[in-house]
Short mmCIF file of C-alpha atoms (C1' of nucleotides) in Angstrom, two decimals:
data_model
loop_
_atom_site.label_atom_id
_atom_site.label_comp_id
_atom_site.label_asym_id
_atom_site.label_seq_id
_atom_site.Cartn_x
_atom_site.Cartn_y
_atom_site.Cartn_z
CA UNK A 1 4.46 -43.70 -12.01
CA UNK A 2 5.25 -45.25 -15.46
CA UNK A 3 2.91 -45.90 -18.26
CA UNK A 4 3.81 -47.34 -21.64
CA UNK A 5 6.42 -44.71 -22.72
CA UNK A 6 8.01 -44.78 -19.71
CA UNK A 7 8.48 -48.55 -19.56
CA UNK A 8 9.56 -48.45 -23.17
CA UNK A 9 12.24 -45.95 -22.36
CA UNK A 10 13.42 -48.17 -19.30
CA UNK A 11 13.56 -50.98 -21.78
CA UNK A 12 15.43 -49.40 -24.18
CA UNK A 13 17.92 -48.04 -21.61
CA UNK A 14 18.57 -51.48 -20.10
CA UNK A 15 18.62 -53.83 -23.28
CA UNK A 16 22.43 -52.75 -24.42
CA UNK A 17 23.69 -53.66 -20.76
CA UNK A 18 21.51 -56.73 -20.17
CA UNK A 19 21.34 -58.79 -23.28
CA UNK A 20 24.05 -61.24 -23.83
CA UNK A 21 25.19 -60.65 -20.06
CA UNK A 22 25.39 -63.75 -17.51
CA UNK A 23 23.67 -63.17 -14.08
CA UNK A 24 26.32 -63.37 -11.55
CA UNK A 25 24.37 -62.82 -8.35
CA UNK A 26 21.05 -61.60 -7.10
CA UNK A 27 20.37 -59.67 -4.17
CA UNK A 28 17.18 -59.52 -2.67
CA UNK A 29 16.70 -56.92 0.03
CA UNK A 30 12.68 -56.51 0.17
CA UNK A 31 10.94 -59.47 -0.92
CA UNK A 32 7.47 -58.18 -0.03
CA UNK A 33 6.33 -56.99 -3.37
CA UNK A 34 3.14 -57.71 -5.35
CA UNK A 35 4.49 -61.14 -6.56
CA UNK A 36 2.74 -64.37 -7.34
CA UNK A 37 5.71 -66.61 -7.09
CA UNK A 38 7.95 -65.82 -4.03
CA UNK A 39 11.11 -63.47 -5.14
CA UNK A 40 13.57 -65.66 -3.88
CA UNK A 41 12.73 -68.76 -6.11
CA UNK A 42 14.06 -66.69 -8.96
CA UNK A 43 17.67 -67.11 -7.84
CA UNK A 44 18.29 -70.76 -8.61
CA UNK A 45 16.78 -70.53 -12.10
CA UNK A 46 18.48 -67.37 -13.04
CA UNK A 47 22.08 -67.47 -11.65
CA UNK A 48 24.60 -68.32 -14.49
CA UNK A 49 22.37 -67.94 -17.02
CA UNK A 50 22.57 -65.25 -19.76
CA UNK A 51 19.66 -62.74 -20.86
CA UNK A 52 18.50 -63.42 -24.17
CA UNK A 53 16.00 -60.61 -24.70
CA UNK A 54 14.27 -57.68 -23.01
CA UNK A 55 10.79 -57.49 -24.37
CA UNK A 56 7.82 -55.34 -23.06
CA UNK A 57 4.02 -56.40 -22.85
CA UNK A 58 1.98 -53.57 -22.04
CA UNK A 59 3.61 -51.93 -18.82
CA UNK A 60 5.56 -55.32 -18.00
CA UNK A 61 8.96 -56.18 -18.70
CA UNK A 62 10.14 -59.60 -19.59
CA UNK A 63 13.93 -60.42 -19.17
CA UNK A 64 14.36 -63.95 -20.85
CA UNK A 65 16.87 -66.66 -20.40
CA UNK A 66 16.95 -70.18 -21.08
CA UNK A 67 15.11 -71.25 -18.05
CA UNK A 68 12.32 -68.61 -18.05
CA UNK A 69 11.45 -65.15 -17.77
CA UNK A 70 12.17 -62.40 -15.15
CA UNK A 71 8.93 -60.27 -15.12
CA UNK A 72 8.95 -56.73 -13.70
CA UNK A 73 6.36 -54.40 -13.17
CA UNK A 74 7.42 -50.90 -12.10
CA UNK A 75 3.85 -50.13 -10.26
CA UNK A 76 3.47 -46.58 -9.39
CA UNK A 77 6.71 -45.66 -8.32
CA UNK A 78 9.12 -48.17 -9.52
CA UNK A 79 12.52 -47.70 -11.57
CA UNK A 80 15.24 -49.72 -12.88
CA UNK A 81 18.46 -48.38 -13.34
CA UNK A 82 21.78 -49.62 -14.54
CA UNK A 83 24.60 -48.95 -12.11
CA UNK A 84 28.33 -49.93 -11.86
CA UNK A 85 28.73 -52.82 -9.55
CA UNK A 86 29.20 -51.91 -6.07
CA UNK A 87 26.83 -49.06 -5.88
CA UNK A 88 25.74 -48.86 -2.39
CA UNK A 89 21.83 -49.76 -1.93
CA UNK A 90 19.54 -46.94 -0.54
CA UNK A 91 16.28 -47.53 1.29
CA UNK A 92 14.07 -48.56 -1.55
CA UNK A 93 16.70 -50.36 -3.45
CA UNK A 94 14.85 -53.74 -3.48
CA UNK A 95 16.44 -56.03 -5.79
CA UNK A 96 19.79 -56.22 -7.75
CA UNK A 97 20.58 -58.37 -10.58
CA UNK A 98 24.33 -58.44 -10.71
CA UNK A 99 26.05 -59.16 -14.13
CA UNK A 100 29.39 -60.47 -15.33
CA UNK A 101 30.22 -57.22 -16.93
CA UNK A 102 30.82 -53.78 -14.81
CA UNK A 103 27.23 -53.38 -14.21
CA UNK A 104 23.90 -54.30 -11.99
CA UNK A 105 20.40 -53.74 -12.59
CA UNK A 106 18.63 -52.27 -9.73
CA UNK A 107 15.04 -52.35 -9.14
CA UNK A 108 13.80 -49.42 -6.67
CA UNK A 109 10.24 -49.05 -5.59
CA UNK A 110 9.23 -46.75 -2.61
CA UNK A 111 5.47 -47.89 -2.62
CA UNK A 112 6.22 -51.64 -3.38
CA UNK A 113 3.19 -51.60 -5.88
CA UNK A 114 5.63 -53.43 -8.46
CA UNK A 115 6.11 -56.67 -9.38
CA UNK A 116 9.33 -58.94 -9.71
CA UNK A 117 8.51 -62.33 -10.64
CA UNK A 118 9.54 -65.54 -12.16
CA UNK A 119 7.73 -67.20 -15.04
CA UNK A 120 8.31 -70.40 -16.53
CA UNK A 121 6.80 -71.82 -19.76
CA UNK A 122 4.79 -69.50 -22.06
CA UNK A 123 4.64 -65.90 -20.25
CA UNK A 124 1.40 -65.07 -21.97
CA UNK A 125 -0.27 -67.68 -19.56
CA UNK A 126 1.17 -65.90 -16.45
CA UNK A 127 -1.96 -64.92 -14.40
CA UNK A 128 -0.98 -61.33 -14.78
CA UNK A 129 -0.51 -61.32 -18.51
CA UNK A 130 -3.08 -63.68 -19.61
CA UNK A 131 -6.08 -61.23 -19.74
CA UNK A 132 -4.23 -58.40 -21.26
CA UNK A 133 -5.78 -56.51 -24.24
CA UNK A 134 -3.78 -55.64 -27.45
CA UNK A 135 -0.52 -53.41 -27.76
CA UNK A 136 -1.59 -50.12 -28.57
CA UNK A 137 1.29 -49.58 -31.04
CA UNK A 138 0.42 -52.34 -33.21
CA UNK A 139 -2.04 -53.07 -35.82
CA UNK A 140 -4.18 -55.26 -33.54
CA UNK A 141 -5.40 -52.06 -31.89
CA UNK A 142 -7.96 -49.84 -33.67
CA UNK A 143 -11.10 -47.78 -33.57
CA UNK A 144 -12.96 -50.77 -34.55
CA UNK A 145 -11.80 -52.69 -31.63
CA UNK A 146 -12.68 -49.75 -29.24
CA UNK A 147 -15.97 -49.53 -30.78
CA UNK A 148 -16.78 -53.15 -30.64
CA UNK A 149 -15.77 -53.78 -27.19
CA UNK A 150 -17.55 -50.70 -25.77
CA UNK A 151 -20.86 -51.65 -26.74
CA UNK A 152 -23.38 -51.57 -24.00
CA UNK A 153 -20.65 -50.38 -21.66
CA UNK A 154 -21.79 -47.56 -19.55
CA UNK A 155 -18.48 -46.81 -17.83
CA UNK A 156 -16.80 -43.49 -18.71
CA UNK A 157 -14.73 -43.72 -21.83
CA UNK A 158 -11.55 -42.66 -19.80
CA UNK A 159 -11.92 -45.58 -17.55
CA UNK A 160 -12.59 -47.86 -20.32
CA UNK A 161 -9.44 -47.03 -22.34
CA UNK A 162 -7.31 -47.23 -19.11
CA UNK A 163 -8.62 -50.84 -18.69
CA UNK A 164 -5.64 -53.22 -19.43
CA UNK A 165 -8.37 -55.84 -20.53
CA UNK A 166 -9.31 -53.47 -23.26
CA UNK A 167 -5.89 -52.01 -24.35
CA UNK A 168 -2.54 -52.10 -22.40
CA UNK A 169 -0.32 -49.37 -21.80
CA UNK A 170 -2.50 -46.24 -21.29
CA UNK A 171 -2.35 -44.91 -17.80
CA UNK A 172 -3.78 -41.73 -16.49
CA UNK A 173 -1.49 -39.03 -17.99
CA UNK A 174 -1.97 -40.46 -21.47
CA UNK A 175 -5.59 -41.24 -21.28
CA UNK A 176 -6.04 -37.50 -20.44
CA UNK A 177 -4.00 -36.32 -23.40
CA UNK A 178 -5.39 -38.63 -25.95
CA UNK A 179 -8.97 -37.87 -25.27
CA UNK A 180 -8.27 -33.99 -25.36
CA UNK A 181 -6.48 -34.58 -28.76
CA UNK A 182 -9.60 -36.66 -29.87
CA UNK A 183 -12.02 -33.92 -28.63
CA UNK A 184 -13.73 -36.49 -26.46
CA UNK A 185 -15.09 -35.85 -23.01
CA UNK A 186 -13.48 -38.25 -20.61
CA UNK A 187 -17.07 -38.66 -18.67
CA UNK A 188 -18.78 -39.80 -21.99
CA UNK A 189 -20.23 -43.29 -21.68
CA UNK A 190 -18.13 -45.86 -23.62
CA UNK A 191 -20.92 -47.46 -25.41
CA UNK A 192 -22.41 -43.97 -26.65
CA UNK A 193 -19.26 -43.22 -28.87
CA UNK A 194 -19.36 -43.51 -32.77
CA UNK A 195 -17.10 -46.03 -34.76
CA UNK A 196 -15.81 -42.60 -36.34
CA UNK A 197 -14.88 -40.99 -33.06
CA UNK A 198 -13.18 -44.27 -31.85
CA UNK A 199 -10.98 -44.25 -34.78
CA UNK A 200 -9.87 -40.69 -33.77
CA UNK A 201 -9.26 -41.77 -30.61
CA UNK A 202 -7.28 -44.72 -31.30
CA UNK A 203 -5.01 -42.84 -33.57
CA UNK A 204 -4.59 -40.19 -30.67
CA UNK A 205 -3.61 -42.72 -28.22
CA UNK A 206 -0.87 -44.07 -30.58
CA UNK A 207 0.37 -40.50 -31.34
CA UNK A 208 0.82 -39.54 -28.01
CA UNK A 209 2.60 -42.74 -26.81
CA UNK A 210 4.97 -42.45 -29.73
CA UNK A 211 5.42 -39.01 -29.22
CA UNK A 212 6.36 -39.32 -25.51
CA UNK A 213 8.71 -42.54 -26.21
CA UNK A 214 10.59 -40.27 -28.83
CA UNK A 215 11.60 -37.85 -25.77
CA UNK A 216 12.07 -40.37 -23.23
CA UNK A 217 8.55 -40.26 -21.23
CA UNK A 218 7.00 -37.91 -18.82
CA UNK A 219 8.84 -37.10 -15.70
CA UNK A 220 6.49 -35.33 -13.09
CA UNK A 221 8.46 -35.90 -10.01
CA UNK A 222 11.13 -38.79 -10.00
CA UNK A 223 11.08 -40.66 -13.16
CA UNK A 224 14.29 -41.21 -14.75
CA UNK A 225 15.61 -43.58 -17.31
CA UNK A 226 17.97 -46.37 -16.77
CA UNK A 227 20.84 -43.85 -16.89
CA UNK A 228 18.91 -41.35 -14.30
CA UNK A 229 17.92 -39.03 -16.88
CA UNK A 230 14.49 -37.43 -17.13
CA UNK A 231 11.84 -37.52 -19.78
CA UNK A 232 10.95 -34.31 -21.61
CA UNK A 233 7.10 -35.06 -22.47
CA UNK A 234 6.03 -32.82 -19.59
CA UNK A 235 6.66 -29.88 -21.69
CA UNK A 236 4.20 -31.25 -24.22
CA UNK A 237 1.20 -32.25 -21.72
CA UNK A 238 -1.94 -30.26 -23.29
CA UNK A 239 -4.36 -31.10 -20.27
CA UNK A 240 -2.75 -33.31 -17.52
CA UNK A 241 -1.64 -31.36 -14.49
CA UNK A 242 -3.36 -27.98 -16.09
CA UNK A 243 -6.67 -27.77 -14.45
CA UNK A 244 -8.00 -24.26 -14.17
CA UNK A 245 -5.30 -23.20 -16.91
CA UNK A 246 -6.41 -22.25 -20.39
CA UNK A 247 -6.83 -24.64 -23.06
CA UNK A 248 -4.06 -24.53 -25.55
CA UNK A 249 -6.76 -24.82 -28.81
CA UNK A 250 -9.62 -22.45 -27.46
CA UNK A 251 -8.25 -20.62 -24.49
CA UNK A 252 -11.26 -21.88 -22.34
CA UNK A 253 -10.59 -22.66 -18.70
CA UNK A 254 -9.87 -26.58 -18.38
CA UNK A 255 -11.98 -28.23 -15.87
CA UNK A 256 -11.01 -31.17 -13.52
CA UNK A 257 -13.05 -34.13 -12.18
CA UNK A 258 -12.23 -37.47 -10.53
CA UNK A 259 -12.92 -40.65 -12.20
CA UNK A 260 -12.67 -43.64 -9.85
CA UNK A 261 -10.21 -41.50 -8.07
CA UNK A 262 -8.00 -40.51 -10.94
CA UNK A 263 -7.79 -36.93 -11.83
CA UNK A 264 -9.13 -36.17 -15.20
CA UNK A 265 -8.45 -32.68 -17.07
CA UNK A 266 -10.44 -31.57 -19.80
CA UNK A 267 -11.68 -29.00 -21.96
CA UNK A 268 -15.53 -28.31 -21.89
CA UNK A 269 -15.57 -26.64 -25.25
CA UNK A 270 -13.26 -28.87 -27.09
CA UNK A 271 -14.16 -32.29 -25.66
CA UNK A 272 -17.91 -33.28 -26.13
"C1'" DA B 1 -20.43 -59.70 -16.87
"C1'" DT B 2 -20.04 -54.98 -15.41
"C1'" DG B 3 -19.04 -51.22 -11.96
"C1'" DC B 4 -17.83 -49.46 -7.88
"C1'" DG B 5 -15.18 -48.86 -3.69
"C1'" DG B 6 -11.42 -50.17 -0.98
"C1'" DA B 7 -6.62 -52.25 -0.49
"C1'" DC B 8 -1.82 -52.52 -1.19
"C1'" DC B 9 2.56 -48.70 0.18
"C1'" DT B 10 5.63 -44.38 0.97
"C1'" DG B 11 6.56 -39.52 0.19
"C1'" DT B 12 5.69 -34.86 -1.00
"C1'" DT B 13 2.61 -31.11 -0.88
"C1'" DA B 14 -1.32 -28.26 0.26
"C1'" DG B 15 -3.77 -26.00 3.93
"C1'" DC B 16 -4.85 -24.74 8.37
"C1'" DT C 1 7.12 -23.94 11.95
"C1'" DG C 2 4.64 -28.10 12.58
"C1'" DC C 3 0.83 -31.11 12.16
"C1'" DT C 4 -2.96 -33.39 8.96
"C1'" DA C 5 -5.16 -34.51 4.97
"C1'" DA C 6 -4.99 -35.25 0.28
"C1'" DC C 7 -2.86 -36.69 -3.40
"C1'" DA C 8 0.73 -39.28 -6.81
"C1'" DG C 9 2.76 -42.38 -13.03
"C1'" DG C 10 -1.07 -48.97 -11.02
"C1'" DT C 11 -3.58 -52.96 -10.40
"C1'" DC C 12 -6.18 -56.32 -8.09
"C1'" DC C 13 -10.24 -58.11 -5.40
"C1'" DG C 14 -14.43 -58.54 -3.14
"C1'" DC C 15 -19.00 -57.30 -3.32
"C1'" DA C 16 -23.66 -55.56 -4.98
#
DNA sequence: ATGCGGACCTGTTAGC
DNA sequence: TGCTAACAGGTCCGCA
């Protein structure tokens, strides 16, 4: 479900409730998530400590206390919500972090592709984080980087920019959108794109993500922020979900192909 | 190393 | 209306 803008929206939503609050209880209903450390082991470390910060790394969130970091990934269908204490749990509500204020943080994930893990030491060395590429909204991400890392790569450029080892946070929706804005065909081989075009693409990725964050992300079916509100970027989508409809630039019919199982929509006229 | 397909799960929707 | 297949915002793993 969530790409970088949705995770960042979630981060901003939970931060004011969580930072400075002490963990009073942890309720685990479903421990079988995509974890490295058994989820139950986080209890001992986190109970009675307070959360000092909520930072995002790619699509991961890190809630840090003096003892270590709670690492959360929302997978394809996960969400985090702030709810009043005592709110009854529903079917896919797997973990609650209960605070000493009036609230709890609830992790929900029907498909269980998400992660709720515990990290001690430097989180950058955690196996899920250590090989991640740069953050797209920082200066360490650029057209130059995409150009250099794509040389001799034959993969389609869309798969290339969705590879978290290259750059983090770009999922299927925003990959489609950024490629359209940059005028690049998603099927083009990554190694056969010029530096100039990669500079346009890196800027398109930044612009798309920033715009989406501004309006609270994209809600297709069930994404909500931590208050239960949807995001409004869906109205701004130029190609994703619009196969067969007309291009917003040239009116030509948008095409759809599947790239490693992911739907890829593009304009055959505007994207070369 | 790179590229590809399958695996992990459940819910919703499209099609017969 | 009901059944089945395909699809969905992600990522890791094993194999060639």
